Coordinates of C-alpha atoms and ligand atoms in Angstrom, one line a residue:
M7 CA 65.5 -51.9 -39.2
S8 CA 61.1 -51.9 -38.4
S9 CA 61.8 -53.2 -34.7
G10 CA 63.8 -49.6 -35.0
N11 CA 61.2 -47.9 -36.4
N12 CA 58.5 -49.3 -34.3
T13 CA 60.3 -47.9 -31.4
I14 CA 60.0 -44.8 -32.4
S15 CA 56.6 -44.2 -33.3
A16 CA 56.1 -45.9 -29.9
A17 CA 58.1 -43.3 -27.8
I18 CA 56.5 -40.4 -30.0
E19 CA 52.8 -42.1 -29.4
A20 CA 54.1 -42.0 -26.2
V21 CA 56.1 -39.0 -26.0
G22 CA 52.6 -37.3 -27.7
G23 CA 50.3 -38.8 -25.4
W24 CA 51.8 -37.5 -23.0
G25 CA 52.3 -34.1 -24.7
L26 CA 48.6 -34.4 -25.5
R27 CA 47.5 -35.1 -22.1
R28 CA 49.5 -32.8 -20.5
L29 CA 48.2 -30.0 -23.2
L30 CA 44.8 -31.5 -21.9
T31 CA 45.7 -31.0 -18.2
E32 CA 46.5 -27.6 -18.7
I33 CA 44.0 -26.5 -20.5
H34 CA 41.4 -27.9 -17.8
T35 CA 43.5 -26.0 -15.6
V36 CA 43.4 -22.6 -17.4
E37 CA 39.7 -23.3 -18.0
L38 CA 39.5 -23.9 -14.5
L39 CA 41.1 -21.1 -13.2
L40 CA 39.5 -18.7 -15.7
A41 CA 36.0 -20.0 -14.9
A42 CA 37.1 -19.5 -10.8
A43 CA 38.2 -16.2 -11.8
I44 CA 34.7 -15.1 -14.0
F45 CA 33.0 -16.5 -10.5
V46 CA 34.9 -14.8 -8.0
A47 CA 34.6 -11.7 -10.2
F48 CA 30.8 -12.6 -10.6
H49 CA 30.1 -13.2 -7.1
S50 CA 32.9 -10.1 -6.2
L51 CA 30.2 -7.9 -8.8
R52 CA 26.7 -9.1 -7.1
Q53 CA 28.0 -8.1 -3.4
Q54 CA 28.0 -4.9 -4.5
K55 CA 24.6 -4.9 -4.6
T56 CA 23.6 -6.2 -1.5
Q57 CA 27.3 -4.9 0.4
G58 CA 27.2 -1.3 -1.7
L59 CA 31.2 -2.1 -3.3
A60 CA 32.2 -5.3 -5.2
V61 CA 34.0 -7.6 -2.5
W62 CA 37.4 -9.1 -3.8
P63 CA 39.4 -12.2 -2.3
V64 CA 42.6 -11.4 0.4
V65 CA 42.3 -7.2 -0.6
G66 CA 38.4 -7.1 0.3
M67 CA 36.6 -3.5 -0.5
L68 CA 40.1 -2.2 -1.5
P69 CA 40.2 -1.9 -5.7
S70 CA 36.9 0.5 -5.3
L71 CA 38.5 2.7 -2.8
V72 CA 41.3 3.0 -4.6
L73 CA 39.5 3.9 -7.9
A74 CA 37.5 6.1 -5.9
L75 CA 40.1 8.4 -5.0
R76 CA 40.8 9.5 -8.5
Q77 CA 37.1 11.0 -8.0
D78 CA 35.9 13.3 -5.7
M79 CA 35.7 10.8 -2.6
Y80 CA 33.3 12.5 -0.5
E81 CA 30.6 12.3 -3.3
W82 CA 31.4 8.7 -3.8
V83 CA 31.4 7.8 0.0
T84 CA 27.5 9.8 -0.5
E85 CA 26.6 7.7 -3.1
V86 CA 27.3 4.3 -2.0
L87 CA 25.6 5.3 1.6
N88 CA 22.7 6.3 -0.1
L89 CA 22.4 3.1 -2.3
Q90 CA 23.0 1.3 1.4
N91 CA 19.9 3.7 3.6
G92 CA 22.9 4.7 4.9
T93 CA 25.2 2.7 6.7
F94 CA 28.1 0.5 4.9
V95 CA 30.3 -2.3 5.7
F96 CA 33.5 -1.3 4.4
K97 CA 35.7 -4.8 4.2
G98 CA 38.9 -4.0 3.8
P99 CA 42.2 -6.4 3.0
W100 CA 43.0 -9.2 5.2
F101 CA 45.2 -7.9 8.0
T102 CA 44.9 -4.5 7.7
N103 CA 43.4 -2.1 10.2
L104 CA 40.7 -0.5 7.4
H105 CA 37.6 -2.4 8.3
C106 CA 35.2 -0.4 9.6
V107 CA 31.3 0.8 10.0
V108 CA 30.3 3.9 7.4
T109 CA 26.9 5.5 8.8
A110 CA 25.7 8.8 7.7
D111 CA 22.0 7.4 9.4
P112 CA 20.7 10.4 12.2
R113 CA 19.3 7.5 14.2
N114 CA 22.8 5.6 15.1
L115 CA 24.8 8.9 15.3
E116 CA 22.3 10.0 18.5
F117 CA 23.3 6.4 19.6
M118 CA 26.6 6.7 18.9
L119 CA 27.1 10.8 20.9
K120 CA 25.1 10.3 22.7
T121 CA 22.7 7.3 24.2
K122 CA 25.3 5.3 24.4
F123 CA 28.6 7.9 24.4
S124 CA 31.0 5.7 27.0
S125 CA 30.7 2.6 24.7
F126 CA 31.8 4.9 21.4
P127 CA 35.0 6.5 22.5
K128 CA 38.1 7.5 20.2
G129 CA 39.7 4.5 20.9
E130 CA 43.2 3.2 21.3
Y131 CA 44.0 3.7 17.5
F132 CA 43.1 7.3 17.3
R133 CA 44.9 8.0 20.0
N134 CA 48.1 6.4 19.4
T135 CA 48.5 7.4 16.4
V136 CA 48.2 10.8 17.0
R137 CA 49.4 11.0 20.7
D138 CA 53.1 12.8 19.4
L139 CA 51.3 15.2 18.1
L140 CA 48.2 15.9 20.6
G141 CA 49.4 14.3 23.5
D142 CA 47.2 14.4 25.8
G143 CA 45.2 17.3 25.2
I144 CA 41.2 17.2 25.1
F145 CA 41.3 16.4 21.5
N146 CA 42.7 13.1 21.8
A147 CA 41.6 12.1 25.3
D148 CA 39.1 9.4 26.1
D149 CA 37.7 9.2 30.0
E150 CA 38.5 11.0 33.1
T151 CA 41.4 13.1 30.9
W152 CA 39.2 14.2 28.6
R153 CA 36.3 15.0 31.7
R154 CA 38.4 17.1 33.0
Q155 CA 39.9 19.3 30.4
R156 CA 36.6 19.3 28.8
K157 CA 34.8 20.7 32.3
A158 CA 37.9 23.1 32.6
A159 CA 37.7 24.6 29.3
S160 CA 34.0 25.0 29.5
L161 CA 33.5 27.3 32.5
E162 CA 36.4 29.1 30.6
F163 CA 35.0 29.2 27.2
H164 CA 31.3 30.5 28.8
S165 CA 33.2 33.1 31.3
A166 CA 32.8 36.4 30.8
E167 CA 36.2 37.5 30.8
F168 CA 36.9 34.9 28.3
R169 CA 33.9 36.5 26.1
N170 CA 35.4 40.0 26.1
L171 CA 39.2 38.0 25.0
T172 CA 37.3 36.6 21.8
A173 CA 35.2 39.9 21.3
Q174 CA 38.0 42.1 21.2
S175 CA 41.0 40.2 20.1
L176 CA 38.5 39.6 16.5
V177 CA 38.3 43.5 16.4
E178 CA 42.0 43.7 16.7
L179 CA 42.6 41.3 14.3
V180 CA 39.8 41.9 11.1
H181 CA 40.3 46.4 11.9
S182 CA 44.2 46.3 12.4
R183 CA 45.0 43.1 9.9
L184 CA 42.6 41.2 7.9
L185 CA 40.8 45.1 6.3
P186 CA 44.4 46.2 5.6
V187 CA 45.4 43.5 3.7
L188 CA 42.5 43.0 2.0
E189 CA 42.4 46.7 1.1
S190 CA 45.8 46.7 -0.3
S191 CA 45.0 43.8 -2.6
R192 CA 42.0 45.3 -3.7
R193 CA 44.4 49.3 -4.4
A194 CA 46.6 46.7 -6.3
G195 CA 44.4 45.1 -8.0
E196 CA 46.2 42.0 -7.0
T197 CA 44.1 38.6 -7.0
V198 CA 44.0 37.2 -3.7
D199 CA 43.5 33.8 -2.1
L200 CA 41.1 34.5 0.7
Q201 CA 41.3 31.2 1.9
D202 CA 44.9 31.2 2.8
V203 CA 44.2 34.9 4.6
L204 CA 41.4 33.5 6.3
L205 CA 43.7 30.6 7.7
R206 CA 46.2 32.9 8.9
L207 CA 43.6 35.6 10.3
T208 CA 41.8 32.4 12.6
F209 CA 45.4 31.0 12.9
D210 CA 46.5 34.2 15.2
N211 CA 43.1 34.1 17.1
V212 CA 43.1 30.6 18.4
S213 CA 46.7 31.3 19.0
I214 CA 45.4 34.4 21.3
L215 CA 42.9 32.4 22.9
A216 CA 44.9 29.4 24.0
F217 CA 48.1 30.9 24.2
G218 CA 47.7 34.5 25.1
A219 CA 50.4 34.7 22.3
D220 CA 49.8 36.4 18.4
P221 CA 52.2 34.8 15.9
G222 CA 51.6 37.2 13.7
C223 CA 51.2 35.3 10.4
L224 CA 48.3 37.8 9.1
S225 CA 50.6 40.8 8.8
P226 CA 51.0 42.9 5.2
G227 CA 53.1 41.0 3.2
L228 CA 51.6 37.7 4.3
P229 CA 55.0 36.3 6.4
E230 CA 55.8 32.5 6.7
I231 CA 55.7 31.9 10.4
P232 CA 58.0 29.2 11.6
F233 CA 55.6 28.3 14.1
A234 CA 51.8 27.7 12.0
R235 CA 54.6 26.0 9.4
A236 CA 55.8 23.6 11.6
F237 CA 52.0 23.4 13.0
E238 CA 50.8 22.7 9.3
E239 CA 53.4 20.2 8.6
A240 CA 53.2 18.2 11.9
T241 CA 49.4 18.2 11.3
A242 CA 49.9 16.6 7.9
A243 CA 52.3 13.9 8.4
T244 CA 50.6 12.8 11.7
I245 CA 47.5 12.3 9.0
V246 CA 49.7 10.4 6.9
R247 CA 49.8 7.7 9.6
F248 CA 45.8 7.2 9.2
V249 CA 46.9 5.3 5.6
T250 CA 50.3 4.1 6.0
P251 CA 49.9 0.3 8.3
T252 CA 51.2 0.9 12.0
G253 CA 53.8 -1.5 11.8
I254 CA 55.2 0.4 8.6
W255 CA 55.1 4.1 10.3
K256 CA 56.4 2.8 13.9
A257 CA 59.1 1.5 12.1
L258 CA 59.7 4.8 10.2
R259 CA 59.8 6.7 13.5
Y260 CA 62.5 4.5 14.7
L261 CA 64.6 5.0 11.9
Q262 CA 63.6 8.5 12.0
L263 CA 63.1 8.5 8.0
G264 CA 60.4 9.6 5.3
T265 CA 57.3 11.9 7.0
E266 CA 58.6 10.3 10.3
R267 CA 61.5 12.5 10.3
T268 CA 59.1 15.5 9.2
L269 CA 56.7 14.7 11.8
R270 CA 59.7 14.8 14.5
K271 CA 61.1 18.1 13.3
N272 CA 57.9 20.1 13.0
I273 CA 57.1 18.9 16.8
L274 CA 60.0 20.3 17.6
G275 CA 59.2 23.2 16.3
V276 CA 55.6 23.5 18.0
D277 CA 57.1 22.7 21.0
E278 CA 59.8 25.1 21.6
F279 CA 57.3 28.0 21.0
A280 CA 54.9 26.7 23.2
Y281 CA 57.8 25.9 25.9
K282 CA 58.8 29.5 25.8
V283 CA 55.3 30.5 25.5
I284 CA 54.6 28.9 29.1
S285 CA 58.2 30.0 30.5
T286 CA 57.4 33.4 29.6
R287 CA 53.9 33.3 30.7
K288 CA 55.3 31.4 34.5
K289 CA 57.5 34.7 35.3
E290 CA 55.2 37.2 34.3
L291 CA 52.4 35.3 36.3
A292 CA 55.1 35.1 39.7
L293 CA 55.4 39.0 38.9
E294 CA 52.1 39.5 39.7
S295 CA 51.3 40.0 43.0
D296 CA 47.8 38.4 44.6
E297 CA 45.9 41.2 44.8
K298 CA 46.2 42.4 41.6
K299 CA 45.3 39.1 39.5
A300 CA 46.3 39.1 36.1
P301 CA 43.1 39.8 33.7
R302 CA 44.3 37.6 31.4
A303 CA 41.8 35.1 30.5
D304 CA 43.8 33.2 28.0
L305 CA 43.6 29.0 28.8
L306 CA 47.3 28.5 29.0
T307 CA 46.7 31.6 32.1
I308 CA 43.7 29.4 33.3
F309 CA 45.1 25.9 33.3
M310 CA 48.4 27.1 35.3
R311 CA 46.0 28.2 37.7
L312 CA 44.5 25.1 38.3
R313 CA 45.7 22.3 40.4
D314 CA 45.1 18.4 39.3
D315 CA 43.8 16.0 41.6
D316 CA 46.9 15.8 44.2
G317 CA 46.7 19.9 44.3
E318 CA 49.7 19.9 42.6
P319 CA 50.1 22.2 39.6
F320 CA 49.7 20.3 35.7
S321 CA 53.3 20.0 34.3
D322 CA 54.3 21.8 31.6
K323 CA 53.8 19.0 29.2
F324 CA 49.6 18.7 29.9
L325 CA 49.9 22.7 29.6
R326 CA 51.3 22.3 26.1
D327 CA 48.9 19.3 25.1
I328 CA 46.1 21.7 26.1
C329 CA 47.2 24.4 23.9
V330 CA 48.3 22.7 20.9
N331 CA 45.0 20.7 21.1
F332 CA 42.9 24.0 21.0
I333 CA 44.8 25.6 18.7
L334 CA 44.0 22.1 15.7
A335 CA 40.9 22.5 17.1
G336 CA 40.0 26.2 16.3
R337 CA 42.7 27.1 13.6
D338 CA 40.6 25.5 10.1
T339 CA 37.8 24.9 10.9
S340 CA 36.0 28.4 10.5
S341 CA 38.3 29.5 8.2
V342 CA 37.4 26.7 5.3
A343 CA 33.6 27.1 6.3
L344 CA 34.2 31.0 5.4
A345 CA 36.0 30.4 2.5
W346 CA 33.1 28.1 1.1
F347 CA 30.7 30.6 2.5
F348 CA 31.9 33.3 0.3
W349 CA 32.2 30.9 -2.8
L350 CA 28.4 30.0 -2.0
L351 CA 27.6 33.6 -2.0
G352 CA 29.1 34.1 -5.6
R353 CA 26.9 31.3 -6.6
N354 CA 24.0 32.9 -4.9
P355 CA 23.2 36.7 -5.3
G356 CA 19.9 36.8 -3.7
V357 CA 21.1 35.4 -0.4
E358 CA 24.2 38.0 -0.3
E359 CA 21.6 40.4 -0.9
K360 CA 19.3 39.6 2.2
I361 CA 22.6 39.5 3.9
L362 CA 23.5 42.6 3.2
A363 CA 19.9 44.2 4.1
E364 CA 20.3 42.2 7.1
I365 CA 23.3 44.0 8.4
R366 CA 22.7 47.6 7.2
G367 CA 19.3 46.7 8.9
I368 CA 20.9 46.6 11.9
I369 CA 23.3 49.4 11.9
N370 CA 20.5 51.7 10.6
D371 CA 18.6 50.8 14.1
R372 CA 21.5 52.2 16.2
E373 CA 20.8 54.9 18.1
P374 CA 21.5 58.3 15.8
S375 CA 23.9 60.3 18.7
S376 CA 26.0 56.5 18.5
S377 CA 25.4 55.7 14.9
T378 CA 29.0 54.8 13.9
A379 CA 31.5 56.3 14.6
E380 CA 32.6 57.6 10.9
K381 CA 31.7 61.1 11.3
D382 CA 35.0 61.3 13.4
G383 CA 36.4 58.8 10.5
S384 CA 37.1 56.0 12.8
P385 CA 36.2 52.6 10.9
L386 CA 32.5 51.0 11.5
V387 CA 33.2 48.5 14.2
F388 CA 29.8 45.9 14.1
R389 CA 29.0 45.3 18.4
P390 CA 28.7 42.3 20.3
E391 CA 24.7 42.8 20.3
E392 CA 24.5 43.5 17.1
V393 CA 26.4 40.3 15.1
K394 CA 23.7 38.6 17.9
K395 CA 21.1 39.9 15.4
M396 CA 22.6 38.7 12.4
E397 CA 20.3 35.8 12.3
Y398 CA 20.1 35.1 8.3
L399 CA 23.8 35.4 8.2
Q400 CA 23.9 33.3 10.1
A401 CA 21.6 30.8 8.6
A402 CA 23.4 31.2 5.5
L403 CA 26.6 30.2 7.4
S404 CA 24.7 26.8 9.0
E405 CA 23.5 26.5 5.3
S406 CA 27.2 26.4 4.1
L407 CA 28.0 24.1 7.0
R408 CA 25.3 21.9 6.0
L409 CA 27.0 21.9 2.8
Y410 CA 30.1 21.7 3.1
P411 CA 30.9 21.0 6.7
S412 CA 34.8 21.9 8.1
V413 CA 35.1 18.5 9.5
P414 CA 33.7 15.9 6.5
V415 CA 34.1 13.1 8.8
D416 CA 35.0 11.5 12.0
H417 CA 35.2 8.7 13.5
K418 CA 34.6 6.4 16.6
E419 CA 36.1 2.8 18.6
V420 CA 33.2 0.7 20.3
V421 CA 34.4 -1.1 23.0
D422 CA 31.9 -3.6 23.5
D423 CA 29.7 -5.3 21.4
E424 CA 27.0 -3.5 20.1
V425 CA 23.4 -2.8 17.8
F426 CA 23.1 0.2 15.7
P427 CA 19.3 1.4 16.2
D428 CA 19.1 0.7 12.5
G429 CA 20.1 -3.2 13.0
T430 CA 24.2 -2.6 12.2
V431 CA 25.9 -5.4 14.6
L432 CA 29.3 -3.7 15.7
K433 CA 31.7 -6.3 16.9
K434 CA 33.7 -5.0 20.2
G435 CA 36.9 -2.8 18.8
T436 CA 34.9 -1.9 15.2
K437 CA 36.1 1.8 14.4
V438 CA 32.6 3.9 12.9
V439 CA 33.3 6.2 10.7
Y440 CA 30.4 9.0 10.3
A441 CA 29.7 10.3 7.0
I442 CA 29.2 14.4 7.8
Y443 CA 29.4 15.8 4.3
T444 CA 27.1 12.9 3.2
M445 CA 24.6 14.2 5.8
G446 CA 24.1 17.6 4.4
R447 CA 23.3 15.9 1.0
M448 CA 20.7 13.1 2.3
E449 CA 16.9 13.6 0.7
S450 CA 16.1 11.3 3.7
I451 CA 17.0 13.9 5.5
W452 CA 16.8 17.3 4.2
G453 CA 14.1 16.6 1.8
K454 CA 14.4 16.9 -2.2
D455 CA 16.2 20.1 -2.7
C456 CA 19.2 19.1 -0.1
R457 CA 21.5 19.8 -2.7
E458 CA 20.7 23.2 -2.9
F459 CA 21.5 26.2 -0.8
K460 CA 18.9 27.8 1.0
P461 CA 19.2 29.4 4.1
E462 CA 16.0 29.8 4.4
R463 CA 15.7 26.0 5.5
W464 CA 17.2 27.6 8.6
I465 CA 14.4 29.9 9.6
R466 CA 11.3 29.8 11.2
D467 CA 9.1 32.9 11.6
G468 CA 11.3 35.0 10.4
R469 CA 14.0 33.4 13.5
F470 CA 16.9 31.5 13.1
A471 CA 15.8 27.9 14.1
S472 CA 18.6 25.4 15.1
E473 CA 18.6 21.7 14.1
S474 CA 19.4 18.4 15.9
A475 CA 23.2 18.0 16.8
Y476 CA 22.3 14.0 14.9
K477 CA 21.1 15.7 11.9
F478 CA 23.5 18.6 10.9
T479 CA 26.3 16.8 13.1
A480 CA 29.1 20.1 11.6
F481 CA 29.7 20.9 15.2
N482 CA 29.7 17.4 16.8
G483 CA 26.9 16.3 19.3
G484 CA 26.3 14.6 22.6
P485 CA 29.0 15.2 25.1
R486 CA 32.0 16.2 23.0
L487 CA 29.9 18.9 21.1
C488 CA 32.0 21.4 19.8
L489 CA 33.2 23.6 22.7
G490 CA 34.0 26.5 20.5
K491 CA 30.3 26.7 17.9
D492 CA 29.5 29.7 19.9
F493 CA 32.4 31.4 19.5
A494 CA 33.1 29.7 15.6
Y495 CA 29.6 31.6 14.9
Y496 CA 30.5 34.5 16.6
Q497 CA 33.5 34.9 14.9
M498 CA 32.6 33.5 11.4
R499 CA 29.7 36.1 11.5
F500 CA 31.8 39.3 12.2
V501 CA 34.7 38.4 9.8
A502 CA 31.5 37.6 7.2
A503 CA 29.4 40.9 8.2
S504 CA 32.4 43.4 8.1
I505 CA 34.4 42.0 4.7
L506 CA 30.7 42.4 3.0
L507 CA 29.7 44.7 4.4
R508 CA 32.9 47.2 2.2
Y509 CA 33.8 44.3 -0.6
R510 CA 32.2 42.8 -3.3
V511 CA 33.9 39.1 -3.4
H512 CA 34.8 38.0 -7.2
V513 CA 36.0 34.5 -7.0
V514 CA 38.5 34.5 -10.2
E515 CA 36.4 33.2 -13.3
N516 CA 37.3 29.5 -14.2
H517 CA 39.1 28.9 -10.5
P518 CA 38.8 25.3 -9.8
V519 CA 37.0 24.9 -6.4
E520 CA 36.8 21.2 -5.0
P521 CA 37.6 19.8 -1.6
K522 CA 40.6 18.7 -0.6
L523 CA 41.0 15.3 1.0
A524 CA 42.1 15.7 4.4
L525 CA 40.7 15.6 8.2
T526 CA 39.6 19.6 7.3
M527 CA 37.7 20.6 4.7
F528 CA 39.6 22.8 2.6
M529 CA 39.6 24.0 -1.4
K530 CA 42.2 22.3 -2.8
R531 CA 44.1 25.3 -4.8
G532 CA 42.2 27.8 -1.6
L533 CA 39.8 30.4 -3.3
K534 CA 41.7 32.8 -5.5
V535 CA 39.4 36.6 -5.4
N536 CA 39.2 39.5 -6.7
L537 CA 37.9 42.4 -4.3
S538 CA 36.0 45.7 -5.6
L539 CA 34.6 48.2 -3.1
R540 CA 31.2 48.2 -2.3
E541 CA 29.0 51.4 -2.8
G542 CA 28.3 53.3 0.3
H543 CA 31.3 51.6 2.2
P544 CA 32.2 52.2 5.2
N545 CA 35.5 52.8 6.7
Ligands
HEM9 C1 33.1 26.5 12.1 C2 34.2 26.0 12.7 C3 34.0 25.0 13.6 C4 33.6 23.5 13.3 C5 32.1 23.1 12.0 C6 33.8 22.9 14.6 C7 33.5 21.6 14.5 C8 34.1 20.3 15.3 C9 34.0 19.2 15.2 C10 33.3 18.2 14.7 C11 34.6 19.0 16.4 C12 34.2 17.1 17.2 C13 35.6 16.2 16.8 C14 35.5 15.1 17.2 O1 35.6 15.2 18.2 O2 36.4 14.7 16.6 C15 34.8 19.6 17.5 C16 35.4 19.7 18.8 C17 35.5 20.4 19.3 N1 36.2 21.8 18.7 FE1 35.2 22.8 17.4 N2 34.5 23.5 15.6 C18 34.5 24.6 15.0 C19 35.5 25.3 15.5 C20 35.7 25.6 16.7 C21 36.9 26.8 17.4 C22 36.8 27.9 17.1 C23 37.0 26.4 18.6 C24 38.2 27.0 19.8 C25 38.3 27.9 19.9 C26 36.3 25.1 18.7 C27 36.9 23.9 19.6 C28 37.0 22.3 20.0 C29 37.0 21.8 20.7 C30 38.2 22.0 22.2 C31 36.9 20.5 20.6 C32 36.9 19.1 21.1 C33 35.7 19.0 21.9 C34 35.7 17.9 23.0 O3 35.8 16.6 22.1 O4 35.2 17.9 24.0 N3 35.9 24.4 17.4 N4 34.3 20.5 16.5

């Protein structure tokens, strides 16, 4: 019996000892894991000081990015860049394409956009991601394909015919469409989304310049236009690709699922419009005799008359790409800029007064004989030479673009190993993001008052003075400077002056205004306004 008891206690001891040992081992393991976790967390968080953000094993800086999505992303980037003296390296999760260098340093911008221009193309990654929508158009092209289009389009943009077309189309769109739409909402006492109205205006305008065809988005009742809708949805679906691992969106495209299905459907919608216009134009041009050249100055007609390197006409697909790219470039950039401008004016009535004083002064300078057509009842239309004189308005628009650039971030991909002037080492293939929004809000660039809306900072000796394109990057810089810059300023001045002279724009109280996270800086919920007639307004 006793030997049996001994055996049991020996067994219990053996089991208990083993259990104890196991327990001790487990406690050790837990302790070790805990210690390792604390060390990793501590180390990751400590890196925040040197690298701007915590760097976690495997996922890199992704957690900080995900948390930032819940706040104003642009402000978050600005904060990090300010802490890091203008440049930081974003370390994405392993095996993803999220690694990049983010910079807001004007020296780096000049190096990338001008000095070493050919080392910093748009790159394979960008081209492959947007190719389905943009094809080989200027926005998506590098090297020779880009150079050829840039040269031809540049000649066109500076031609007298094109300038006439832009001026005429604006007069027509503003006086026959924009002002009547605004007037009818004023009369009805209705709130209007000014951003939406302006988007419609610039969509019609750029379609006229690119295709020589007016889709009619800005019409009474603000109708939905299939081409415009397809274009918008196709752009939105393309943007989704940038935040989806390449393998996944390619699989979805192959299987025709989700956003890839939406993209295909909407690209077909865009193509339907484009190819119809191309074939109609071809027929029209074929009917014209050689002596009586068509007076058309739209891009489509210009490129139809050109020949490629082999002396052949451009293919329909290439013509489609050219036009679609111009629409993308000029469709919403100036309208969102105007929306932010009107919002800023609402908060800075002193600036609005100065703009009005300038425009009224310009009208008063008209020859008495030609002083407005008001006497015979026709509307007051600004003339090109008057629009050019609106220098304070130009300063206010530039100031608005400094704070709310239509393209808030842009990117390049480096093709050789390079070193930025600030010492950042770039390995071949690195993606570089330049934070245009941040650049407008850096004390090191604009001084202590960088967050204030002060058009005066653009005025020297009473005249508008432009800034270096590497400091004020809203229109990009170097050889890829925005081709539509002069036109955009003209368009914005014409539209802003025509509205301000007639209406007071009241932003609806408590209407939430914040930027949307997109390639263009839309206001997330539009700009809801009410209009009232300005005292002494003309027709
Ligand atoms: C406020 C208005 C505008 C702003 C802020 C703006 C800004 C920009 C920016 C930042 C780029 C460089 C994009 C890149 O390469 O990634 C660009 C390029 C371009 N913009 Fe604009 N843009 C405006 C209006 C327009 C308009 C109205 C047009 C045409 C009618 C236009 C035509 C172009 C073209 C064709 C390019 C490509 C140039 C090239 O790659 O060589 N832009 N613009």
